[in-house]
Amino acid sequence: MGAQISDAAQKNLRRVVLSSIVGALIEWYDFFLYGVVAGIVFNKLFFPAVSPVVGTIMAFATFAVGFVARPLGGIIFGHFGDKIGRKKMLIITLEIMGVATVAIGCIPSYDSIGIWAPILLVVCRLAQGIGLGGEWGGAVLMAFESAPAEKRAFYGALPQIGNPLGLMLATGIIGILSYTLSNEDFLAWGWRIAFILSAILVFVGAYIRNSVEETQDFSAVKKEVEKVRYPMITAFKRYPRTLFACMGARFVEGIAFNVFGVFSLSYLTQTCGVPRTLALTVVMAAAFVMACCIPFWGAFACRVGKGKIFGVSALLLGVAAYPAFWVLHHYSNTSFILVYPAVIIPLGVIYSAAYASMASLFSDAFDPTVRYSSISFVYQFSGIFASGITPMIATILVQANNSQPWYLCGYLLIAGVISALATVWLGSIRRNKVEPLPMG
C-alpha cells in the first residue's frame, strides 16, 4: 500500500502535472510544427532547385537533424538535472525551444538568401533538438517522482498528453492558415505565423513551471547525488543491459508516431492527392483521441503492469500498419471517411497505450541519482534511428515500391517485433536481478 501524501504535496502534485503538460505541449508544438511544415512548405521554399521527391527527402533530412541533436541535449540537461535538480533544467529547455522556433519563422527563403536559407534552418533545428533533448525526461520525472508509488504509472503518463496536444495545436494552426489563406500567401508568409506564435506560448509555460517545487525523489537523494560525479557514466556501469533494452523497446514507438503523425501528411497530400487541409484534420482527430486515451492507459498500467501494456501495444503497432495503409492507399480518394479510423486506431488508440506506459516503464528502471540522464539518453539516442530518419526512410521505401506502402508496413512490423522482444528482455533483467534494482 502506498503512503498518503499531505494536502500540500497533493496541491504541488497538481501544479507539477499542469506545468508538465503545458510545458510539454509547448515543446512538442514547436517540434511538431517543423515536422508538419517540412513536407509541405520547406521542400518548396528551402530546396527548390531539386525535384519534388528529392526536395521532400531533403526537408525531412533537416527534420532528422533535430533528432541527432536531441541526445546531446539529453546528456547536457540530464547531467545537470541529476546534479542540481529537475525544475531549473525544464525552464531553460523551454526557452531554448521557443527562441529557435521563432527564429525559424523569420528565416528568408532560398530565393532571397540562397544557400544560407537551408543552413540557418539546420542551425535552428539543431537548437530545437538540444532543447527538446532535455525536456522529455524532466517533464516526465517531475510528475513521476512527485506522485505516490502506487499511482506513478498514471501520473507519469499525464505529461505525455502534451505530445498529442502539441500535435493538435501545430496541425490545427497550420490547418486554419491553409484554409483561410491562398496557397501563394500560405507559402509566402502564412506558415511563419505559426512559428512566431511560439513566443507567447513560451512566456506562459515558463511562468507556470517556475511555480512548482523540486521532486521528492531528488530531494531524498541529495547526499547520494554528491557521490555521483558523472551520472551518465555511472548509469552505463550500473545498468548497461537496462539501457540497451529500453532503447530497443522504444524503437517502434518512435517509428509509429512519425509514420502516422508526420509522414502520413506527406503521403496523403503528395502520393494520394488529398487536399492539405483535409489531411491535417485526420491527424488532428487522431491526436485528440490520443490525448483522451493516455490517462486511461496510464491508470490501466497501474492495475495490470506497465511492461505488459507497452509490450503488447508495441507488437500491435507493427501489425496495424498493414490494414491502416491498405485503407489509405485504396480509399483516400473514394471513401475518405474510412481514412479517419485508419489513422485514429493505430495512432490515437494503440500508440497512446505504448506512449503512456513508456514514461513509467523507463523511469522505474533507474535510480534517482542517474534517472534524468538515463531516460533522456534512452529516449533521445534511440530517437535518432526510431524517429528522426523515419519520415525520410518512409519516403524512400514508398518511392522504391512504386508509391505503394507495403515496404514501409514491413519496416513497421519488424520494428514492432524488436520492441516487443526488448520489453520482454527488460522484464527479465528486473525479475532475475541481473542488474541492481533502483533505489528510491
Short mmCIF file of C-alpha atoms in Angstrom, two decimals:
data_model
loop_
_atom_site.label_atom_id
_atom_site.label_comp_id
_atom_site.label_asym_id
_atom_site.label_seq_id
_atom_site.Cartn_x
_atom_site.Cartn_y
_atom_site.Cartn_z
CA MET A 1 0.00 0.00 0.00
CA GLY A 2 1.27 3.46 -0.86
CA ALA A 3 1.55 6.17 1.75
CA GLN A 4 -0.95 9.01 1.71
CA ILE A 5 0.51 12.34 0.76
CA SER A 6 -0.25 15.60 2.52
CA ASP A 7 -2.61 18.26 1.22
CA ALA A 8 0.37 20.49 0.42
CA ALA A 9 2.05 17.67 -1.51
CA GLN A 10 -1.20 16.94 -3.37
CA LYS A 11 -1.54 20.61 -4.30
CA ASN A 12 2.05 20.68 -5.54
CA LEU A 13 1.44 17.46 -7.49
CA ARG A 14 -1.47 19.12 -9.31
CA ARG A 15 0.74 22.10 -10.15
CA VAL A 16 3.50 19.75 -11.29
CA VAL A 17 1.15 17.85 -13.60
CA LEU A 18 -0.26 21.09 -15.06
CA SER A 19 3.21 22.56 -15.60
CA SER A 20 4.48 19.33 -17.17
CA ILE A 21 1.53 19.08 -19.55
CA VAL A 22 1.61 22.76 -20.55
CA GLY A 23 5.39 22.80 -20.91
CA ALA A 24 5.41 19.57 -22.89
CA LEU A 25 2.59 20.90 -25.08
CA ILE A 26 4.67 23.95 -25.97
CA GLU A 27 7.83 21.95 -26.56
CA TRP A 28 6.05 19.42 -28.78
CA TYR A 29 4.13 22.17 -30.58
CA ASP A 30 7.43 23.74 -31.56
CA PHE A 31 8.96 20.43 -32.59
CA PHE A 32 5.95 19.03 -34.45
CA LEU A 33 5.34 22.30 -36.22
CA TYR A 34 8.59 21.72 -38.04
CA GLY A 35 7.61 18.17 -38.96
CA VAL A 36 4.16 19.21 -40.20
CA VAL A 37 5.57 22.01 -42.35
CA ALA A 38 8.68 20.16 -43.58
CA GLY A 39 6.93 18.06 -46.21
CA ILE A 40 4.51 20.74 -47.45
CA VAL A 41 6.48 24.02 -47.25
CA PHE A 42 10.20 23.64 -46.60
CA ASN A 43 10.73 21.39 -49.62
CA LYS A 44 9.47 24.24 -51.82
CA LEU A 45 10.99 27.29 -50.08
CA PHE A 46 14.37 25.98 -48.96
CA PHE A 47 15.12 23.23 -51.53
CA PRO A 48 13.52 24.50 -54.76
CA ALA A 49 16.40 23.57 -57.07
CA VAL A 50 15.72 19.81 -56.92
CA SER A 51 12.84 17.52 -57.90
CA PRO A 52 9.77 17.42 -55.61
CA VAL A 53 10.65 13.95 -54.27
CA VAL A 54 14.28 14.87 -53.58
CA GLY A 55 13.17 18.17 -52.05
CA THR A 56 10.82 16.31 -49.70
CA ILE A 57 13.59 13.90 -48.70
CA MET A 58 15.96 16.82 -48.04
CA ALA A 59 13.32 18.64 -46.00
CA PHE A 60 12.78 15.52 -43.90
CA ALA A 61 16.57 15.21 -43.59
CA THR A 62 16.62 18.58 -41.80
CA PHE A 63 13.78 17.21 -39.66
CA ALA A 64 16.12 14.36 -38.73
CA VAL A 65 18.86 16.83 -37.71
CA GLY A 66 16.78 17.76 -34.66
CA PHE A 67 16.78 14.15 -33.55
CA VAL A 68 20.56 13.91 -33.96
CA ALA A 69 20.92 16.91 -31.62
CA ARG A 70 18.50 15.55 -29.04
CA PRO A 71 20.94 13.06 -27.41
CA LEU A 72 23.35 15.96 -26.85
CA GLY A 73 20.58 17.91 -25.14
CA GLY A 74 19.62 14.81 -23.17
CA ILE A 75 23.19 14.33 -21.94
CA ILE A 76 23.71 18.00 -21.05
CA PHE A 77 20.40 18.64 -19.31
CA GLY A 78 20.21 15.11 -17.92
CA HIS A 79 23.59 15.63 -16.24
CA PHE A 80 22.61 18.90 -14.60
CA GLY A 81 19.10 17.64 -13.91
CA ASP A 82 20.62 14.81 -11.88
CA LYS A 83 23.17 17.10 -10.22
CA ILE A 84 21.23 20.26 -9.35
CA GLY A 85 17.56 19.40 -9.93
CA ARG A 86 14.81 18.80 -12.49
CA LYS A 87 12.96 22.12 -12.26
CA LYS A 88 15.73 24.52 -13.36
CA MET A 89 16.56 22.47 -16.45
CA LEU A 90 12.96 22.46 -17.63
CA ILE A 91 12.76 26.26 -17.69
CA ILE A 92 16.00 26.52 -19.69
CA THR A 93 14.96 23.90 -22.26
CA LEU A 94 11.63 25.66 -22.80
CA GLU A 95 13.36 28.97 -23.55
CA ILE A 96 15.81 27.36 -25.98
CA MET A 97 12.98 25.74 -27.93
CA GLY A 98 11.00 28.98 -28.08
CA VAL A 99 13.86 31.11 -29.41
CA ALA A 100 14.75 28.52 -32.07
CA THR A 101 11.16 28.16 -33.24
CA VAL A 102 10.58 31.90 -33.57
CA ALA A 103 13.86 32.17 -35.48
CA ILE A 104 12.70 29.55 -38.00
CA GLY A 105 9.66 31.69 -38.72
CA CYS A 106 11.96 34.58 -39.60
CA ILE A 107 14.39 32.81 -41.97
CA PRO A 108 14.20 34.17 -45.57
CA SER A 109 13.63 31.67 -48.37
CA TYR A 110 16.24 30.19 -50.71
CA ASP A 111 15.24 32.67 -53.41
CA SER A 112 16.18 35.54 -51.06
CA ILE A 113 19.47 34.46 -49.47
CA GLY A 114 20.45 31.31 -51.35
CA ILE A 115 22.32 28.53 -49.54
CA TRP A 116 22.17 30.44 -46.24
CA ALA A 117 18.45 29.65 -46.00
CA PRO A 118 18.83 25.86 -45.51
CA ILE A 119 21.97 26.43 -43.39
CA LEU A 120 20.09 28.67 -40.96
CA LEU A 121 17.22 26.21 -40.98
CA VAL A 122 19.57 23.42 -39.89
CA VAL A 123 21.13 25.60 -37.14
CA CYS A 124 17.72 26.40 -35.69
CA ARG A 125 16.68 22.78 -35.97
CA LEU A 126 19.79 21.78 -34.00
CA ALA A 127 18.83 24.24 -31.26
CA GLN A 128 15.30 22.79 -31.19
CA GLY A 129 16.73 19.31 -30.82
CA ILE A 130 19.05 20.28 -27.96
CA GLY A 131 16.16 21.93 -26.09
CA LEU A 132 13.76 19.02 -26.53
CA GLY A 133 16.56 16.59 -25.66
CA GLY A 134 16.40 17.76 -22.06
CA GLU A 135 12.66 18.42 -21.97
CA TRP A 136 11.04 15.00 -22.14
CA GLY A 137 12.96 13.36 -19.30
CA GLY A 138 12.50 16.30 -16.95
CA ALA A 139 8.77 16.71 -17.63
CA VAL A 140 8.11 13.01 -17.05
CA LEU A 141 10.21 12.88 -13.88
CA MET A 142 8.59 15.95 -12.33
CA ALA A 143 5.26 14.07 -12.35
CA PHE A 144 6.60 10.54 -11.78
CA GLU A 145 8.79 11.45 -8.81
CA SER A 146 6.18 13.67 -7.15
CA ALA A 147 3.43 11.01 -7.18
CA PRO A 148 2.59 8.23 -4.68
CA ALA A 149 4.33 4.95 -5.55
CA GLU A 150 1.12 3.08 -6.45
CA LYS A 151 -0.02 5.81 -8.87
CA ARG A 152 3.25 6.61 -10.62
CA ALA A 153 2.30 4.89 -13.88
CA PHE A 154 -0.77 7.14 -14.07
CA TYR A 155 0.92 10.41 -13.15
CA GLY A 156 3.98 9.57 -15.26
CA ALA A 157 1.66 9.21 -18.25
CA LEU A 158 -0.01 12.60 -17.83
CA PRO A 159 2.87 14.75 -19.19
CA GLN A 160 2.64 12.59 -22.33
CA ILE A 161 -0.66 14.33 -23.08
CA GLY A 162 1.47 17.31 -24.11
CA ASN A 163 2.52 15.29 -27.16
CA PRO A 164 -0.91 14.96 -28.83
CA LEU A 165 -1.99 18.41 -27.64
CA GLY A 166 1.14 19.89 -29.21
CA LEU A 167 0.44 17.96 -32.40
CA MET A 168 -3.17 19.14 -32.41
CA LEU A 169 -2.13 22.73 -31.89
CA ALA A 170 0.53 22.57 -34.61
CA THR A 171 -1.67 20.86 -37.20
CA GLY A 172 -4.68 22.95 -36.16
CA ILE A 173 -2.94 26.29 -36.66
CA ILE A 174 -1.42 25.15 -39.95
CA GLY A 175 -4.85 23.85 -41.00
CA ILE A 176 -6.54 27.18 -40.20
CA LEU A 177 -3.87 29.11 -42.06
CA SER A 178 -4.14 26.73 -45.03
CA TYR A 179 -7.92 27.14 -45.10
CA THR A 180 -8.05 30.92 -44.73
CA LEU A 181 -5.11 31.83 -46.98
CA SER A 182 -4.47 31.19 -50.65
CA ASN A 183 -1.72 28.68 -51.41
CA GLU A 184 0.52 31.54 -52.57
CA ASP A 185 0.04 33.56 -49.35
CA PHE A 186 0.46 30.47 -47.18
CA LEU A 187 3.79 29.62 -48.82
CA ALA A 188 4.95 33.23 -48.87
CA TRP A 189 4.27 34.21 -45.26
CA GLY A 190 1.31 32.40 -43.68
CA TRP A 191 3.25 29.42 -42.33
CA ARG A 192 5.59 31.81 -40.48
CA ILE A 193 2.79 32.97 -38.18
CA ALA A 194 2.59 29.53 -36.55
CA PHE A 195 6.30 29.64 -35.66
CA ILE A 196 6.31 33.20 -34.33
CA LEU A 197 3.30 32.46 -32.09
CA SER A 198 5.62 30.25 -30.05
CA ALA A 199 6.96 33.34 -28.26
CA ILE A 200 3.62 33.82 -26.45
CA LEU A 201 3.37 30.16 -25.51
CA VAL A 202 6.88 30.06 -24.06
CA PHE A 203 6.21 33.04 -21.81
CA VAL A 204 3.12 31.34 -20.36
CA GLY A 205 4.86 27.99 -19.95
CA ALA A 206 7.91 29.43 -18.15
CA TYR A 207 5.65 31.29 -15.71
CA ILE A 208 3.77 28.09 -14.80
CA ARG A 209 6.91 25.98 -14.44
CA ASN A 210 8.52 28.47 -12.11
CA SER A 211 5.76 27.88 -9.51
CA VAL A 212 6.43 24.18 -8.75
CA GLU A 213 8.69 22.56 -6.16
CA GLU A 214 11.54 20.12 -6.77
CA THR A 215 10.56 16.41 -6.80
CA GLN A 216 10.53 14.34 -3.61
CA ASP A 217 12.80 11.66 -5.09
CA PHE A 218 15.53 14.13 -5.99
CA SER A 219 15.26 15.86 -2.62
CA ALA A 220 15.62 12.49 -0.87
CA VAL A 221 18.89 11.54 -2.62
CA LYS A 222 20.75 14.86 -2.50
CA LYS A 223 23.56 13.34 -0.43
CA GLU A 224 23.86 10.39 -2.82
CA VAL A 225 23.92 12.79 -5.79
CA GLU A 226 27.14 14.34 -4.49
CA LYS A 227 28.86 10.95 -4.79
CA VAL A 228 27.89 10.58 -8.46
CA ARG A 229 30.26 12.77 -10.44
CA TYR A 230 29.12 11.81 -13.93
CA PRO A 231 25.56 10.37 -13.87
CA MET A 232 25.60 9.06 -17.45
CA ILE A 233 28.87 7.17 -16.97
CA THR A 234 27.58 5.77 -13.69
CA ALA A 235 24.38 4.66 -15.43
CA PHE A 236 26.35 2.71 -18.03
CA LYS A 237 28.31 0.99 -15.24
CA ARG A 238 25.22 0.09 -13.21
CA TYR A 239 22.61 -0.52 -15.90
CA PRO A 240 24.23 -1.40 -19.27
CA ARG A 241 21.66 -4.08 -20.20
CA THR A 242 18.74 -1.99 -18.99
CA LEU A 243 19.85 0.97 -21.13
CA PHE A 244 20.03 -1.14 -24.29
CA ALA A 245 16.77 -2.95 -23.52
CA CYS A 246 14.97 0.38 -23.09
CA MET A 247 16.42 1.71 -26.35
CA GLY A 248 15.21 -1.39 -28.18
CA ALA A 249 11.79 -1.13 -26.58
CA ARG A 250 11.43 2.47 -27.72
CA PHE A 251 12.17 1.60 -31.37
CA VAL A 252 8.64 1.07 -32.70
CA GLU A 253 7.18 3.93 -30.61
CA GLY A 254 9.29 6.49 -32.45
CA ILE A 255 8.76 4.92 -35.86
CA ALA A 256 4.99 4.52 -35.49
CA PHE A 257 4.41 8.08 -34.35
CA ASN A 258 6.41 9.62 -37.17
CA VAL A 259 4.84 7.36 -39.79
CA PHE A 260 1.24 8.07 -38.74
CA GLY A 261 1.67 11.56 -37.30
CA VAL A 262 4.22 13.13 -39.67
CA PHE A 263 4.78 11.08 -42.84
CA SER A 264 1.07 10.37 -43.33
CA LEU A 265 0.54 14.06 -44.17
CA SER A 266 3.09 13.88 -46.98
CA TYR A 267 1.72 10.50 -48.15
CA LEU A 268 -1.88 11.67 -48.25
CA THR A 269 -1.16 15.00 -49.96
CA GLN A 270 1.64 14.08 -52.39
CA THR A 271 1.04 10.39 -53.13
CA CYS A 272 -2.74 10.14 -52.77
CA GLY A 273 -3.59 13.69 -53.88
CA VAL A 274 -5.64 14.55 -50.79
CA PRO A 275 -6.07 18.31 -50.07
CA ARG A 276 -3.69 19.54 -47.36
CA THR A 277 -6.44 20.84 -45.04
CA LEU A 278 -8.32 17.53 -45.20
CA ALA A 279 -5.17 15.52 -44.41
CA LEU A 280 -4.46 17.76 -41.42
CA THR A 281 -7.93 17.09 -39.97
CA VAL A 282 -7.20 13.35 -39.91
CA VAL A 283 -4.02 13.79 -37.87
CA MET A 284 -5.77 16.28 -35.58
CA ALA A 285 -8.58 13.78 -34.92
CA ALA A 286 -6.07 11.04 -34.10
CA ALA A 287 -4.19 13.41 -31.76
CA PHE A 288 -7.44 14.26 -29.95
CA VAL A 289 -8.21 10.57 -29.39
CA MET A 290 -4.63 10.04 -28.21
CA ALA A 291 -4.94 12.82 -25.63
CA CYS A 292 -8.13 11.21 -24.29
CA CYS A 293 -6.66 7.68 -24.19
CA ILE A 294 -3.33 8.42 -22.49
CA PRO A 295 -4.80 8.92 -18.95
CA PHE A 296 -6.84 5.73 -19.38
CA TRP A 297 -3.78 3.67 -20.35
CA GLY A 298 -1.76 5.23 -17.52
CA ALA A 299 -4.39 4.18 -14.98
CA PHE A 300 -4.69 0.74 -16.59
CA ALA A 301 -0.90 0.31 -16.34
CA CYS A 302 -1.18 0.82 -12.56
CA ARG A 303 -3.50 -2.21 -12.46
CA VAL A 304 -2.00 -4.71 -14.93
CA GLY A 305 1.61 -3.55 -15.25
CA LYS A 306 3.33 -1.04 -17.49
CA GLY A 307 5.55 -3.68 -19.12
CA LYS A 308 2.56 -5.73 -20.31
CA ILE A 309 0.79 -2.68 -21.73
CA PHE A 310 3.89 -1.48 -23.55
CA GLY A 311 4.94 -4.87 -24.94
CA VAL A 312 1.51 -5.77 -26.34
CA SER A 313 0.94 -2.32 -27.84
CA ALA A 314 4.42 -2.36 -29.43
CA LEU A 315 3.59 -5.57 -31.28
CA LEU A 316 0.12 -4.32 -32.27
CA LEU A 317 1.63 -1.15 -33.75
CA GLY A 318 3.66 -3.26 -36.17
CA VAL A 319 0.69 -5.42 -37.14
CA ALA A 320 -1.69 -2.45 -37.54
CA ALA A 321 0.44 -0.86 -40.27
CA TYR A 322 -0.88 -3.18 -43.00
CA PRO A 323 -4.65 -2.61 -42.61
CA ALA A 324 -4.10 1.09 -41.94
CA PHE A 325 -2.10 1.75 -45.09
CA TRP A 326 -4.28 -0.58 -47.14
CA VAL A 327 -7.16 1.78 -46.41
CA LEU A 328 -5.05 4.92 -47.03
CA HIS A 329 -3.80 3.53 -50.34
CA HIS A 330 -7.16 2.36 -51.70
CA TYR A 331 -9.78 4.70 -50.22
CA SER A 332 -8.18 8.15 -49.79
CA ASN A 333 -9.85 9.47 -52.94
CA THR A 334 -13.06 7.43 -52.94
CA SER A 335 -14.25 6.94 -49.35
CA PHE A 336 -12.22 9.39 -47.33
CA ILE A 337 -14.30 8.80 -44.19
CA LEU A 338 -12.50 5.43 -43.86
CA VAL A 339 -9.17 7.22 -43.60
CA TYR A 340 -10.10 8.56 -40.16
CA PRO A 341 -10.23 5.17 -38.36
CA ALA A 342 -7.23 4.01 -40.40
CA VAL A 343 -5.12 6.68 -38.68
CA ILE A 344 -7.03 7.10 -35.41
CA ILE A 345 -6.88 3.43 -34.36
CA PRO A 346 -3.08 2.94 -34.69
CA LEU A 347 -2.07 6.47 -33.65
CA GLY A 348 -4.83 7.53 -31.28
CA VAL A 349 -5.55 4.22 -29.53
CA ILE A 350 -2.69 1.70 -29.89
CA TYR A 351 0.17 4.19 -29.93
CA SER A 352 -1.25 6.03 -26.92
CA ALA A 353 -1.00 2.80 -24.90
CA ALA A 354 2.69 2.48 -25.69
CA TYR A 355 3.42 6.15 -25.11
CA ALA A 356 1.50 6.34 -21.82
CA SER A 357 3.19 3.29 -20.28
CA MET A 358 6.67 4.07 -21.63
CA ALA A 359 7.26 7.01 -19.26
CA SER A 360 6.93 4.99 -16.05
CA LEU A 361 8.48 1.86 -17.61
CA PHE A 362 11.73 3.72 -18.30
CA SER A 363 11.67 5.90 -15.17
CA ASP A 364 11.19 2.93 -12.87
CA ALA A 365 14.20 1.15 -14.37
CA PHE A 366 16.83 3.53 -12.91
CA ASP A 367 17.55 5.04 -9.51
CA PRO A 368 17.04 8.79 -8.90
CA THR A 369 20.75 9.69 -8.90
CA VAL A 370 21.08 8.80 -12.61
CA ARG A 371 17.42 8.71 -13.69
CA TYR A 372 17.23 12.02 -15.62
CA SER A 373 20.40 11.22 -17.59
CA SER A 374 19.37 7.61 -18.22
CA ILE A 375 15.84 8.08 -19.53
CA SER A 376 16.88 11.16 -21.54
CA PHE A 377 19.68 9.19 -23.19
CA VAL A 378 17.42 6.21 -23.88
CA TYR A 379 14.66 8.31 -25.36
CA GLN A 380 16.81 10.73 -27.34
CA PHE A 381 19.60 8.48 -28.62
CA SER A 382 17.21 5.80 -29.83
CA GLY A 383 15.17 8.63 -31.34
CA ILE A 384 17.84 9.22 -33.98
CA PHE A 385 17.02 5.84 -35.53
CA ALA A 386 13.47 5.37 -34.28
CA SER A 387 12.12 8.85 -35.06
CA GLY A 388 14.45 11.27 -36.80
CA ILE A 389 15.12 9.37 -40.01
CA THR A 390 11.68 7.72 -40.19
CA PRO A 391 9.93 10.25 -42.49
CA MET A 392 12.94 10.14 -44.83
CA ILE A 393 13.08 6.32 -44.81
CA ALA A 394 9.32 6.15 -45.28
CA THR A 395 9.52 8.41 -48.34
CA ILE A 396 12.32 6.27 -49.82
CA LEU A 397 10.51 2.97 -49.12
CA VAL A 398 7.27 4.19 -50.68
CA GLN A 399 9.08 5.51 -53.78
CA ALA A 400 11.01 2.23 -54.11
CA ASN A 401 7.70 0.36 -54.10
CA ASN A 402 6.15 2.42 -56.93
CA SER A 403 4.27 4.71 -54.49
CA GLN A 404 2.82 1.74 -52.63
CA PRO A 405 3.26 1.48 -48.84
CA TRP A 406 3.97 -2.24 -48.35
CA TYR A 407 7.75 -1.95 -47.82
CA LEU A 408 7.01 0.67 -45.19
CA CYS A 409 4.50 -1.62 -43.48
CA GLY A 410 7.12 -4.37 -43.33
CA TYR A 411 9.53 -1.92 -41.74
CA LEU A 412 6.96 -1.12 -39.05
CA LEU A 413 6.24 -4.80 -38.42
CA ILE A 414 9.93 -5.58 -37.89
CA ALA A 415 10.21 -2.63 -35.51
CA GLY A 416 7.20 -3.87 -33.54
CA VAL A 417 8.72 -7.33 -33.07
CA ILE A 418 12.06 -5.84 -31.98
CA SER A 419 10.38 -3.59 -29.40
CA ALA A 420 8.20 -6.37 -28.01
CA LEU A 421 11.23 -8.64 -27.56
CA ALA A 422 13.23 -5.83 -25.95
CA THR A 423 10.39 -5.26 -23.48
CA VAL A 424 10.46 -8.95 -22.53
CA TRP A 425 14.24 -8.68 -22.07
CA LEU A 426 13.82 -5.63 -19.82
CA GLY A 427 11.38 -7.55 -17.63
CA SER A 428 13.78 -10.48 -17.43
CA ILE A 429 16.61 -8.20 -16.29
CA ARG A 430 14.45 -6.88 -13.46
CA ARG A 431 12.99 -10.24 -12.38
CA ASN A 432 16.33 -12.06 -12.34
CA LYS A 433 18.13 -9.12 -10.68
CA VAL A 434 20.83 -9.21 -13.35
CA GLU A 435 21.49 -5.55 -12.54
CA PRO A 436 20.91 -3.65 -9.27
CA LEU A 437 17.30 -2.73 -8.57
CA PRO A 438 16.72 1.05 -8.46
CA MET A 439 16.64 2.67 -5.06
CA GLY A 440 14.05 5.30 -4.16
#
